[in-house]
mmCIF file of C-alpha atoms in Angstrom:
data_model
loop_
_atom_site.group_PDB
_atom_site.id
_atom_site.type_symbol
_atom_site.label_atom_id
_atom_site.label_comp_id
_atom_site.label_asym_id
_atom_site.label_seq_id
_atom_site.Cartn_x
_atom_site.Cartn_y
_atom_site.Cartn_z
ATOM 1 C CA UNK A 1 63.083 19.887 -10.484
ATOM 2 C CA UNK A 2 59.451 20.081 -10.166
ATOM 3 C CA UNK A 3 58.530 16.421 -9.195
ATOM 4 C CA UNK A 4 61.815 16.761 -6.615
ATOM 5 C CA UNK A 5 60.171 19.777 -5.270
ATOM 6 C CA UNK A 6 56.608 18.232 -4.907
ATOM 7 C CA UNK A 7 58.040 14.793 -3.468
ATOM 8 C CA UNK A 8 59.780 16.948 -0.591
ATOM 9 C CA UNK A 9 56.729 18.417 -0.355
ATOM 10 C CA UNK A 10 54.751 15.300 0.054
ATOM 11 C CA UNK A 11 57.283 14.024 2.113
ATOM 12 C CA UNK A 12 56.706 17.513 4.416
ATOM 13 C CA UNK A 13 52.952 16.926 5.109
ATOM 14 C CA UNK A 14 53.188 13.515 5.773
ATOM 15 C CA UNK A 15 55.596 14.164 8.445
ATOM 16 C CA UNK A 16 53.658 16.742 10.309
ATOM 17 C CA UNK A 17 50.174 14.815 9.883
ATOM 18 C CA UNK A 18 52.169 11.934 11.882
ATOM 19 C CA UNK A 19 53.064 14.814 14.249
ATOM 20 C CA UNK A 20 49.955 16.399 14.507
ATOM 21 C CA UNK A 21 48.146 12.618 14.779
ATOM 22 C CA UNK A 22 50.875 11.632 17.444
ATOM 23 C CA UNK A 23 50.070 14.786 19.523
ATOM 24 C CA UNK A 24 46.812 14.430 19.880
ATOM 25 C CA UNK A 25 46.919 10.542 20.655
ATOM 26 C CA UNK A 26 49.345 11.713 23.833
ATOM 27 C CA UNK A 27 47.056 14.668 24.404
ATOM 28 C CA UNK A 28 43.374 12.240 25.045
ATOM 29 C CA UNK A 29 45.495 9.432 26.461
ATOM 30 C CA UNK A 30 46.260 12.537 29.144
ATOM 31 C CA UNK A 31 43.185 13.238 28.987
ATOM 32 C CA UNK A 32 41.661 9.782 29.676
ATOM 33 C CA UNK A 33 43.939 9.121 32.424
ATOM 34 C CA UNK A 34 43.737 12.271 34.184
ATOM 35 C CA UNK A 35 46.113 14.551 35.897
ATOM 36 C CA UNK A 36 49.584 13.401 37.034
ATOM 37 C CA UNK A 37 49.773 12.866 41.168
ATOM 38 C CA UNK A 38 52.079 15.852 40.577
ATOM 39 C CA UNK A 39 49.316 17.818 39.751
ATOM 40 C CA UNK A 40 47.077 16.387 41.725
ATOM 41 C CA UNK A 41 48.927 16.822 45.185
ATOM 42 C CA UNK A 42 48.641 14.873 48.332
ATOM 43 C CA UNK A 43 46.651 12.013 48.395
ATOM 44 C CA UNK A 44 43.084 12.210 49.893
ATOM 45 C CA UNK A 45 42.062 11.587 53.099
ATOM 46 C CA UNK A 46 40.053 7.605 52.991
ATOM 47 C CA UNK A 47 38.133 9.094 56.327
ATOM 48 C CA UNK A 48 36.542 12.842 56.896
ATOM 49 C CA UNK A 49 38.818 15.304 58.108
ATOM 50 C CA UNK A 50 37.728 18.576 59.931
ATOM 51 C CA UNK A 51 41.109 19.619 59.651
ATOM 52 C CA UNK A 52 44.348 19.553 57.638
ATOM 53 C CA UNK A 53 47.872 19.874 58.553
ATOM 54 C CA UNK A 54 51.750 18.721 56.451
ATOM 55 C CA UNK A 55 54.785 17.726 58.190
ATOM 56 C CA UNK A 56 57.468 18.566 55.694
ATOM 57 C CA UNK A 57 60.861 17.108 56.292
ATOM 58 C CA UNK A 58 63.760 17.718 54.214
ATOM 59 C CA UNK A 59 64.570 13.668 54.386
ATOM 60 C CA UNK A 60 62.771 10.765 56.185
ATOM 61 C CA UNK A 61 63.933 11.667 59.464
ATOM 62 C CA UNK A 62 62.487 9.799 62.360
ATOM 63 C CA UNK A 63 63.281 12.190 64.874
ATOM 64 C CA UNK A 64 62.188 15.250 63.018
ATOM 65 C CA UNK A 65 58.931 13.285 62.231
ATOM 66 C CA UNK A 66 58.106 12.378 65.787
ATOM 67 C CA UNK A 67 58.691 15.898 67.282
ATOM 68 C CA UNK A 68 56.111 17.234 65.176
ATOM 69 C CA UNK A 69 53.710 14.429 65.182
ATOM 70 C CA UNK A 70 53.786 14.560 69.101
ATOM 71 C CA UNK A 71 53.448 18.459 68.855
ATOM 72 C CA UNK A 72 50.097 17.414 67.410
ATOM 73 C CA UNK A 73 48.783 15.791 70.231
ATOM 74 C CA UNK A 74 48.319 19.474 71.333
ATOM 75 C CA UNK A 75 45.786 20.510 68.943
ATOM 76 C CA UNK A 76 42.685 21.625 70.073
ATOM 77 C CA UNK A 77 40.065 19.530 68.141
ATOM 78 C CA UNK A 78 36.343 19.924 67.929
ATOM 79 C CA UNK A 79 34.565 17.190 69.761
ATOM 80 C CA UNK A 80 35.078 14.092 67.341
ATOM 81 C CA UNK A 81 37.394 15.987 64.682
ATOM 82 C CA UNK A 82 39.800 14.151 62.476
ATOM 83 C CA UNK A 83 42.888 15.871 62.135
ATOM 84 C CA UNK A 84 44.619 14.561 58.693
ATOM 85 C CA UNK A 85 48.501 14.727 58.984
ATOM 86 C CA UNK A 86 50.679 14.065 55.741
ATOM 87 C CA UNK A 87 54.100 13.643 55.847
ATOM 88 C CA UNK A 88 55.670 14.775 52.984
ATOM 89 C CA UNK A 89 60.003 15.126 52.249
ATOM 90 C CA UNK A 90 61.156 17.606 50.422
ATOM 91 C CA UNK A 91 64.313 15.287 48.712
ATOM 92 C CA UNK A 92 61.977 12.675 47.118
ATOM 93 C CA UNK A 93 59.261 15.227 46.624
ATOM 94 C CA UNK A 94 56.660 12.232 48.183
ATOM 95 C CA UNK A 95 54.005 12.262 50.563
ATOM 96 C CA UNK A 96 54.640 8.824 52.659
ATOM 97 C CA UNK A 97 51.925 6.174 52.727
ATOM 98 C CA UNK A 98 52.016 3.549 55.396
ATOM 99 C CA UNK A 99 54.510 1.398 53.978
ATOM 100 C CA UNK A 100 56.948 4.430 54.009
ATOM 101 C CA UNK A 101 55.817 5.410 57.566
ATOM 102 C CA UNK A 102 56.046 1.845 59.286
ATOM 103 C CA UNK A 103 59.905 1.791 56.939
ATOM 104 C CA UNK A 104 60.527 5.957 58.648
ATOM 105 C CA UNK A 105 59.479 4.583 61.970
ATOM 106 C CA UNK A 106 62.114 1.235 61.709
ATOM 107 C CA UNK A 107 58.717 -1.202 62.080
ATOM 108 C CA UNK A 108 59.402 -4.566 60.855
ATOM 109 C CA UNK A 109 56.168 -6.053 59.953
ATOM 110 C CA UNK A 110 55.288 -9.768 59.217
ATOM 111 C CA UNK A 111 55.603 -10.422 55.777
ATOM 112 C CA UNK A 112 52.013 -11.678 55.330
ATOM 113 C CA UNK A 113 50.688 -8.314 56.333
ATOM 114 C CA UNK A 114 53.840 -6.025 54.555
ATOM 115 C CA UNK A 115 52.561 -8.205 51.410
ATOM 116 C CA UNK A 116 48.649 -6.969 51.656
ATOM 117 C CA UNK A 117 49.193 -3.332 52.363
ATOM 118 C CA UNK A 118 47.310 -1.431 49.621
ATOM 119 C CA UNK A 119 48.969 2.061 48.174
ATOM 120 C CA UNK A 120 46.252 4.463 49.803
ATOM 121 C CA UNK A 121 46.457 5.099 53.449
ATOM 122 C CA UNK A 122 45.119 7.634 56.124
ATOM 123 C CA UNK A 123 46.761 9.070 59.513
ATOM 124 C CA UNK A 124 46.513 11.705 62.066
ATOM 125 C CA UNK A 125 44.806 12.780 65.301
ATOM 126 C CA UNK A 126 41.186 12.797 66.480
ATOM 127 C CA UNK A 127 39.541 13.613 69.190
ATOM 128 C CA UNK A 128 38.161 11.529 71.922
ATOM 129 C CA UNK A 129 36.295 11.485 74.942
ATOM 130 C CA UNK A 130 40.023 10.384 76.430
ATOM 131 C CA UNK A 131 41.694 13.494 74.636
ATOM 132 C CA UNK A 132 43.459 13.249 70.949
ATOM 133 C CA UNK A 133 44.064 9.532 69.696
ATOM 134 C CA UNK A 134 45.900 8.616 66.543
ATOM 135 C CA UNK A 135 44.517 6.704 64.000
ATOM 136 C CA UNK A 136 45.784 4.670 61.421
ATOM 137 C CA UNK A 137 44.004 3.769 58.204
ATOM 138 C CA UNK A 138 45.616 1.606 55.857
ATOM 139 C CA UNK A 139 43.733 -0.176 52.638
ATOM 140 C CA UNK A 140 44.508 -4.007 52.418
ATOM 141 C CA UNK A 141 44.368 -6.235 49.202
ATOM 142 C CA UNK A 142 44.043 -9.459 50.813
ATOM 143 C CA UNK A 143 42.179 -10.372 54.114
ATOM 144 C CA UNK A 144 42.926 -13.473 55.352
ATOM 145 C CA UNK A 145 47.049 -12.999 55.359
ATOM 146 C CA UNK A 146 46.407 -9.549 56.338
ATOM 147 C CA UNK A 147 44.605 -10.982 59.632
ATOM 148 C CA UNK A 148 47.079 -13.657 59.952
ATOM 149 C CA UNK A 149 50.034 -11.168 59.554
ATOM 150 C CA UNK A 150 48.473 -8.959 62.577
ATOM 151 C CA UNK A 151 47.846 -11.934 65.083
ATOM 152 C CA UNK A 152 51.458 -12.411 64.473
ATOM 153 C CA UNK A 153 52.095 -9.084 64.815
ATOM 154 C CA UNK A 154 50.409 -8.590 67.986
ATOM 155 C CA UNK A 155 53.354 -9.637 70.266
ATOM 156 C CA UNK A 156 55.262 -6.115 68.939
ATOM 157 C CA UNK A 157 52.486 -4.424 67.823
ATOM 158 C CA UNK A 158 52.968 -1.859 71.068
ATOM 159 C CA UNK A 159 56.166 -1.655 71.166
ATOM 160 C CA UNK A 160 56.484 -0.714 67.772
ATOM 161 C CA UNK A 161 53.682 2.129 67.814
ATOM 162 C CA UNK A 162 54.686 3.005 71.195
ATOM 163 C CA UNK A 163 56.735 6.048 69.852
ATOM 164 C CA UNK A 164 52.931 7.154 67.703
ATOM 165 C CA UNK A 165 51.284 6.653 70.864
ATOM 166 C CA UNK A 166 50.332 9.730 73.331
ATOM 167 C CA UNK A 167 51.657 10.361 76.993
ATOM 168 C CA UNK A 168 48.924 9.482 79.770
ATOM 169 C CA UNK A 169 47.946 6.524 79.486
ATOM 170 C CA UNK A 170 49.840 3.398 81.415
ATOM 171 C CA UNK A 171 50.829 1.242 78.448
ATOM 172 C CA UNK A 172 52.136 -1.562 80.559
ATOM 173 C CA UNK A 173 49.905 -4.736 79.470
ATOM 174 C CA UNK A 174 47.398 -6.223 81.788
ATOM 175 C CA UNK A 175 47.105 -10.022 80.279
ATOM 176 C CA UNK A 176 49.413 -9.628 77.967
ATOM 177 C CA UNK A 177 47.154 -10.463 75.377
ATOM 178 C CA UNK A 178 44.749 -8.933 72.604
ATOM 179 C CA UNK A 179 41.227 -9.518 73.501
ATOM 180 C CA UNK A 180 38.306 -10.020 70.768
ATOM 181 C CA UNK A 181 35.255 -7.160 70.871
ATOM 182 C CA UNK A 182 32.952 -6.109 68.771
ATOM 183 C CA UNK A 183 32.926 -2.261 67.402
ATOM 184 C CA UNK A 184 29.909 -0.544 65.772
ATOM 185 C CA UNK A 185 29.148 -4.363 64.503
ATOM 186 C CA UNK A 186 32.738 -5.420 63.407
ATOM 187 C CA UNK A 187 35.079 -7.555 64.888
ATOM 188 C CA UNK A 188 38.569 -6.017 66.570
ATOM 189 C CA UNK A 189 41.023 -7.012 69.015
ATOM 190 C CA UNK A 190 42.276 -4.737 72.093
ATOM 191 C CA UNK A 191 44.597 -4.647 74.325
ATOM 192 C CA UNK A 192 44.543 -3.132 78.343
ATOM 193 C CA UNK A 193 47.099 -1.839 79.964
ATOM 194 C CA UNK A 194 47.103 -3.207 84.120
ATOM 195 C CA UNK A 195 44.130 -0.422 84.778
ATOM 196 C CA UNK A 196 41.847 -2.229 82.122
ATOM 197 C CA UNK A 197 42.173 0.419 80.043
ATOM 198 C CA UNK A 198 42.278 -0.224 76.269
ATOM 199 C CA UNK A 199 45.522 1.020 74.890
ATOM 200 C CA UNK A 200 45.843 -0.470 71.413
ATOM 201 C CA UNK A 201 43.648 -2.107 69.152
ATOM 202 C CA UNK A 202 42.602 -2.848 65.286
ATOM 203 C CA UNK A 203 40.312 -4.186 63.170
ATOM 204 C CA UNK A 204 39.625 -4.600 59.556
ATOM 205 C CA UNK A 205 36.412 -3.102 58.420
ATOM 206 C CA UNK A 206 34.678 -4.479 55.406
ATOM 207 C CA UNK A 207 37.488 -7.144 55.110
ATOM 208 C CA UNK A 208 39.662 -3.826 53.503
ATOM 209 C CA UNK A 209 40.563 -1.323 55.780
ATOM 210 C CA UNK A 210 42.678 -2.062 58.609
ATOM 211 C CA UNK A 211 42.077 0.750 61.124
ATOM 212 C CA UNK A 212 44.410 0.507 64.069
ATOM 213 C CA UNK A 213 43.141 3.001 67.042
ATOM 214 C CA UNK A 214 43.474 3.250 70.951
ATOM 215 C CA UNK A 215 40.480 3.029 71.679
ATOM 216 C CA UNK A 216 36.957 1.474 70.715
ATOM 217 C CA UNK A 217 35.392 5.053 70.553
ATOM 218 C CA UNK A 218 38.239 6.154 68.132
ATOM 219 C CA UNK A 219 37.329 2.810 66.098
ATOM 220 C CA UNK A 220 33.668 3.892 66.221
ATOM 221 C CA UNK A 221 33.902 7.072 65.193
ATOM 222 C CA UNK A 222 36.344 6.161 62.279
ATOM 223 C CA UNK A 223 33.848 3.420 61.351
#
């Protein structure tokens, strides 16, 4: 009948202007929240990079990782160049962050600093007056157990980079001990090797970014 016909009808356009009005609230909540981190690809670098490069590993392989991160040591930087290095694995389709790196590398950190790592982190290679360094950057949410988690890091703090670290330098410890300084106007802790070299050191700049580097040049120029 004719008032069947019209009540399908009816029934019809209501349906599609639910559609149409469901659509377009996905299509500005997309909007509003910008592209997916698919489509947005790696992360960004939190420090300027001259230069670029991707280690891409079919899994989270340690090994595989370090013989191309230690490849990098190699590269022939400008004077002061940051060389960015992402890490990404093919199998979870991921870039790692420094939670996954310290997890690749087999680092057990103290909880209070595992807890106030941030999402966003920078690392790679830059140059020095002492050759290529790597540097760490790592955003932290919480400063006073992220400071508290490092002192108590600091007795395996080498030993567990030691693998990230360049060949050269002696890395056997002179007091034993991490040392206050000052860098560009922020506090940081170092430690020497028997020469009285620095070999390891970090601070947190602007009570959020803990930047662990060799050397207190590196520091300075990350600062």
């Amino acid at each position: 009948s004719r008032t069947m016909t019209n009540y399908l009808v009816y029934i019809f356009l209501a349906v599609m202007i639910i559609a149409i009005i469901i659509s377009g609230f996905f299509w500005f909540n997309r909007i509003i929240r910008g592209p997916d981190q698919e489509a947005m690809g790696p992360p960004k670098s939190l420090i300027p990079a001259g230069r670029e490069h991707t280690i891409s590993l079919e899994t989270a392989d340690k090994k595989t990782f370090l013989g191309s991160w230690k490849n990098l040591f190699n590269s022939q930087l400008l004077p002061r160049q940051f060389l960015y290095v992402k890490v990404f694995t093919k199998n979870s389709s991921e870039f790692l962050n420094a939670h996954d790196l310290f997890h690749l590398m087999g680092t057990v950190l103290p909880p209070l600093l595992e807890n106030s790592i941030a999402p966003r982190s920078t690392f790679g290679i830059l140059d020095t007056t002492r050759g290529n360094e790597p540097i760490f950057v790592v955003e932290i949410n919480s400063y006073a157990p992220a400071f508290a988690g490092l002192l108590e890091w600091e007795k395996n703090l080498p030993s567990d980079l030691l693998d990230l670290l360049p060949p050269g330098p002696s890395y056997e410890r002179g007091e034993n001990i991490f040392l206050d300084a000052v860098v560009a106007n922020n506090d940081a802790r170092f430690l020497k090797n028997k020469l009285g070299e620095p070999i390891l050191g970090y601070s947190i700049f602007n009570q959020r970014f803990l930047i662990l580097a060799q050397s207190p040049q590196a520091m300075e120029i990350v600062i």
